[in-house]
């Protein structure tokens, strides 16, 4: 089911999201809906608060694959990259954001099993952007030159 993507100004985007403790069918239904919603919106990532659910769950869809990260935590962040960013919750805007170039994250999957991943370049940018959402941070808080997107 496609869910409505919450837009900037809604307070749910500013919440410190709760850790996921129940890996049940309702979590999996939410993740399935988020995936469908992200595909329709043609985005690179989506965080649960963006569909109005303030829990620590994000999805990322990049060249390296499709990832569901539940309770993601950085192990380390290395290097630096500066590049363009946008957000499905900030329609029609783009900005330049400084991010680490390489990150390692530990997380759980939709069944609660624990994994880790190393992401670099755009994948690292997407992971950082989505994890920021879980702490109520939008890329617009960090962008140096927020402007109207050209498309
Ligand atoms: Co976003």
mmCIF file of C-alpha atoms and ligand atoms in Angstrom:
data_model
loop_
_atom_site.group_PDB
_atom_site.id
_atom_site.type_symbol
_atom_site.label_atom_id
_atom_site.label_comp_id
_atom_site.label_asym_id
_atom_site.label_seq_id
_atom_site.Cartn_x
_atom_site.Cartn_y
_atom_site.Cartn_z
ATOM 1 C CA UNK A 1 0.000 0.000 0.000
ATOM 2 C CA UNK A 2 1.310 3.404 -1.004
ATOM 3 C CA UNK A 3 1.549 5.697 2.029
ATOM 4 C CA UNK A 4 1.478 9.463 2.043
ATOM 5 C CA UNK A 5 4.922 11.040 2.401
ATOM 6 C CA UNK A 6 4.890 13.630 5.182
ATOM 7 C CA UNK A 7 6.224 17.062 4.189
ATOM 8 C CA UNK A 8 8.553 19.452 6.028
ATOM 9 C CA UNK A 9 6.665 21.392 8.694
ATOM 10 C CA UNK A 10 5.030 18.247 10.128
ATOM 11 C CA UNK A 11 6.328 17.666 13.650
ATOM 12 C CA UNK A 12 6.741 13.902 13.123
ATOM 13 C CA UNK A 13 9.817 14.733 11.006
ATOM 14 C CA UNK A 14 11.408 16.418 14.042
ATOM 15 C CA UNK A 15 10.950 13.588 16.535
ATOM 16 C CA UNK A 16 13.662 11.460 18.069
ATOM 17 C CA UNK A 17 12.361 8.107 16.828
ATOM 18 C CA UNK A 18 11.837 5.111 19.125
ATOM 19 C CA UNK A 19 13.932 1.990 18.884
ATOM 20 C CA UNK A 20 12.116 -0.977 17.297
ATOM 21 C CA UNK A 21 11.556 -3.752 19.856
ATOM 22 C CA UNK A 22 8.823 -5.822 18.188
ATOM 23 C CA UNK A 23 9.772 -7.514 14.930
ATOM 24 C CA UNK A 24 6.223 -8.463 14.054
ATOM 25 C CA UNK A 25 3.889 -8.532 11.069
ATOM 26 C CA UNK A 26 2.954 -4.877 11.523
ATOM 27 C CA UNK A 27 6.637 -3.881 11.184
ATOM 28 C CA UNK A 28 6.965 -6.008 8.064
ATOM 29 C CA UNK A 29 3.760 -4.521 6.595
ATOM 30 C CA UNK A 30 5.143 -1.036 7.248
ATOM 31 C CA UNK A 31 8.436 -1.933 5.526
ATOM 32 C CA UNK A 32 6.575 -3.378 2.533
ATOM 33 C CA UNK A 33 4.508 -0.190 2.279
ATOM 34 C CA UNK A 34 7.637 1.958 2.565
ATOM 35 C CA UNK A 35 9.272 0.013 -0.283
ATOM 36 C CA UNK A 36 6.222 0.453 -2.508
ATOM 37 C CA UNK A 37 6.022 4.137 -1.601
ATOM 38 C CA UNK A 38 9.727 4.681 -2.316
ATOM 39 C CA UNK A 39 9.546 2.914 -5.696
ATOM 40 C CA UNK A 40 6.568 5.047 -6.716
ATOM 41 C CA UNK A 41 8.374 8.223 -5.628
ATOM 42 C CA UNK A 42 11.595 7.096 -7.381
ATOM 43 C CA UNK A 43 13.728 8.036 -4.405
ATOM 44 C CA UNK A 44 16.965 6.602 -3.003
ATOM 45 C CA UNK A 45 15.737 6.202 0.544
ATOM 46 C CA UNK A 46 12.857 6.597 2.958
ATOM 47 C CA UNK A 47 12.667 6.692 6.753
ATOM 48 C CA UNK A 48 9.651 5.525 8.792
ATOM 49 C CA UNK A 49 8.921 9.017 10.180
ATOM 50 C CA UNK A 50 8.444 10.160 6.563
ATOM 51 C CA UNK A 51 5.303 8.024 6.446
ATOM 52 C CA UNK A 52 4.269 9.276 9.886
ATOM 53 C CA UNK A 53 5.666 6.429 12.015
ATOM 54 C CA UNK A 54 8.394 7.649 14.424
ATOM 55 C CA UNK A 55 10.382 4.417 14.794
ATOM 56 C CA UNK A 56 14.015 3.643 13.936
ATOM 57 C CA UNK A 57 13.554 1.998 10.529
ATOM 58 C CA UNK A 58 14.828 3.152 7.138
ATOM 59 C CA UNK A 59 15.088 1.732 3.649
ATOM 60 C CA UNK A 60 17.722 2.572 1.046
ATOM 61 C CA UNK A 61 17.563 1.742 -2.674
ATOM 62 C CA UNK A 62 20.893 2.331 -4.435
ATOM 63 C CA UNK A 63 23.108 0.695 -7.094
ATOM 64 C CA UNK A 64 24.490 -1.653 -4.415
ATOM 65 C CA UNK A 65 21.007 -3.000 -3.725
ATOM 66 C CA UNK A 66 17.900 -2.568 -1.596
ATOM 67 C CA UNK A 67 18.449 -2.432 2.167
ATOM 68 C CA UNK A 68 16.162 -2.365 5.196
ATOM 69 C CA UNK A 69 17.955 -1.024 8.254
ATOM 70 C CA UNK A 70 16.189 -1.394 11.589
ATOM 71 C CA UNK A 71 17.788 0.298 14.627
ATOM 72 C CA UNK A 72 20.846 1.357 12.560
ATOM 73 C CA UNK A 73 23.856 2.635 14.502
ATOM 74 C CA UNK A 74 27.135 3.969 13.107
ATOM 75 C CA UNK A 75 30.237 1.962 14.040
ATOM 76 C CA UNK A 76 32.482 4.505 12.328
ATOM 77 C CA UNK A 77 32.409 7.278 9.764
ATOM 78 C CA UNK A 78 35.447 8.118 7.618
ATOM 79 C CA UNK A 79 36.477 10.699 5.068
ATOM 80 C CA UNK A 80 34.375 13.412 3.545
ATOM 81 C CA UNK A 81 32.279 14.053 0.442
ATOM 82 C CA UNK A 82 30.419 17.162 -0.605
ATOM 83 C CA UNK A 83 27.526 16.740 -3.008
ATOM 84 C CA UNK A 84 23.913 17.373 -3.971
ATOM 85 C CA UNK A 85 21.023 16.042 -1.939
ATOM 86 C CA UNK A 86 17.252 16.151 -1.940
ATOM 87 C CA UNK A 87 14.484 14.615 0.154
ATOM 88 C CA UNK A 88 11.012 13.263 -0.598
ATOM 89 C CA UNK A 89 9.769 15.276 2.395
ATOM 90 C CA UNK A 90 11.145 18.545 0.962
ATOM 91 C CA UNK A 91 9.623 18.625 -2.524
ATOM 92 C CA UNK A 92 11.175 20.759 -5.226
ATOM 93 C CA UNK A 93 14.363 21.642 -3.358
ATOM 94 C CA UNK A 94 18.004 20.578 -3.553
ATOM 95 C CA UNK A 95 21.111 21.500 -1.628
ATOM 96 C CA UNK A 96 24.761 20.677 -1.118
ATOM 97 C CA UNK A 97 25.619 18.629 1.961
ATOM 98 C CA UNK A 98 28.915 17.488 3.494
ATOM 99 C CA UNK A 99 28.853 13.813 4.510
ATOM 100 C CA UNK A 100 31.396 11.118 5.398
ATOM 101 C CA UNK A 101 32.628 9.214 2.315
ATOM 102 C CA UNK A 102 32.557 5.827 4.019
ATOM 103 C CA UNK A 103 30.514 4.501 6.961
ATOM 104 C CA UNK A 104 30.029 1.256 8.821
ATOM 105 C CA UNK A 105 26.605 0.608 10.321
ATOM 106 C CA UNK A 106 25.211 -2.170 12.495
ATOM 107 C CA UNK A 107 21.496 -2.839 12.165
ATOM 108 C CA UNK A 108 18.761 -5.452 12.399
ATOM 109 C CA UNK A 109 16.661 -6.874 9.591
ATOM 110 C CA UNK A 110 12.856 -7.228 9.575
ATOM 111 C CA UNK A 111 13.124 -10.387 11.713
ATOM 112 C CA UNK A 112 15.475 -8.859 14.296
ATOM 113 C CA UNK A 113 18.656 -10.579 13.083
ATOM 114 C CA UNK A 114 21.809 -8.482 13.392
ATOM 115 C CA UNK A 115 24.042 -7.460 10.489
ATOM 116 C CA UNK A 116 26.569 -4.834 9.563
ATOM 117 C CA UNK A 117 27.412 -3.112 6.309
ATOM 118 C CA UNK A 118 30.049 -0.775 4.930
ATOM 119 C CA UNK A 119 28.777 1.897 2.529
ATOM 120 C CA UNK A 120 30.769 4.369 0.493
ATOM 121 C CA UNK A 121 30.149 7.317 -1.807
ATOM 122 C CA UNK A 122 26.460 7.818 -2.732
ATOM 123 C CA UNK A 123 25.415 4.740 -0.710
ATOM 124 C CA UNK A 124 27.075 6.265 2.384
ATOM 125 C CA UNK A 125 25.346 9.583 1.681
ATOM 126 C CA UNK A 126 21.946 7.876 1.456
ATOM 127 C CA UNK A 127 22.511 5.930 4.703
ATOM 128 C CA UNK A 128 23.587 9.094 6.556
ATOM 129 C CA UNK A 129 20.623 11.083 5.212
ATOM 130 C CA UNK A 130 18.136 8.390 6.290
ATOM 131 C CA UNK A 131 19.658 7.859 9.740
ATOM 132 C CA UNK A 132 19.486 11.635 10.298
ATOM 133 C CA UNK A 133 15.702 11.364 9.790
ATOM 134 C CA UNK A 134 15.545 9.075 12.853
ATOM 135 C CA UNK A 135 16.925 11.889 14.986
ATOM 136 C CA UNK A 136 14.615 14.544 13.556
ATOM 137 C CA UNK A 137 17.319 16.019 11.316
ATOM 138 C CA UNK A 138 16.573 17.085 7.734
ATOM 139 C CA UNK A 139 19.268 17.676 5.112
ATOM 140 C CA UNK A 140 17.992 21.245 4.862
ATOM 141 C CA UNK A 141 19.485 21.776 8.356
ATOM 142 C CA UNK A 142 22.926 20.984 6.899
ATOM 143 C CA UNK A 143 22.714 22.204 3.277
ATOM 144 C CA UNK A 144 24.899 25.122 2.330
ATOM 145 C CA UNK A 145 22.981 26.326 -0.740
ATOM 146 C CA UNK A 146 19.358 25.221 -0.589
ATOM 147 C CA UNK A 147 17.593 26.148 -3.814
ATOM 148 C CA UNK A 148 14.736 25.148 -6.105
ATOM 149 C CA UNK A 149 15.481 21.862 -7.865
ATOM 150 C CA UNK A 150 15.709 21.870 -11.648
ATOM 151 C CA UNK A 151 13.450 19.196 -13.088
HETATM 152 CO CO1 LIG B 1 14.969 12.538 3.373
#
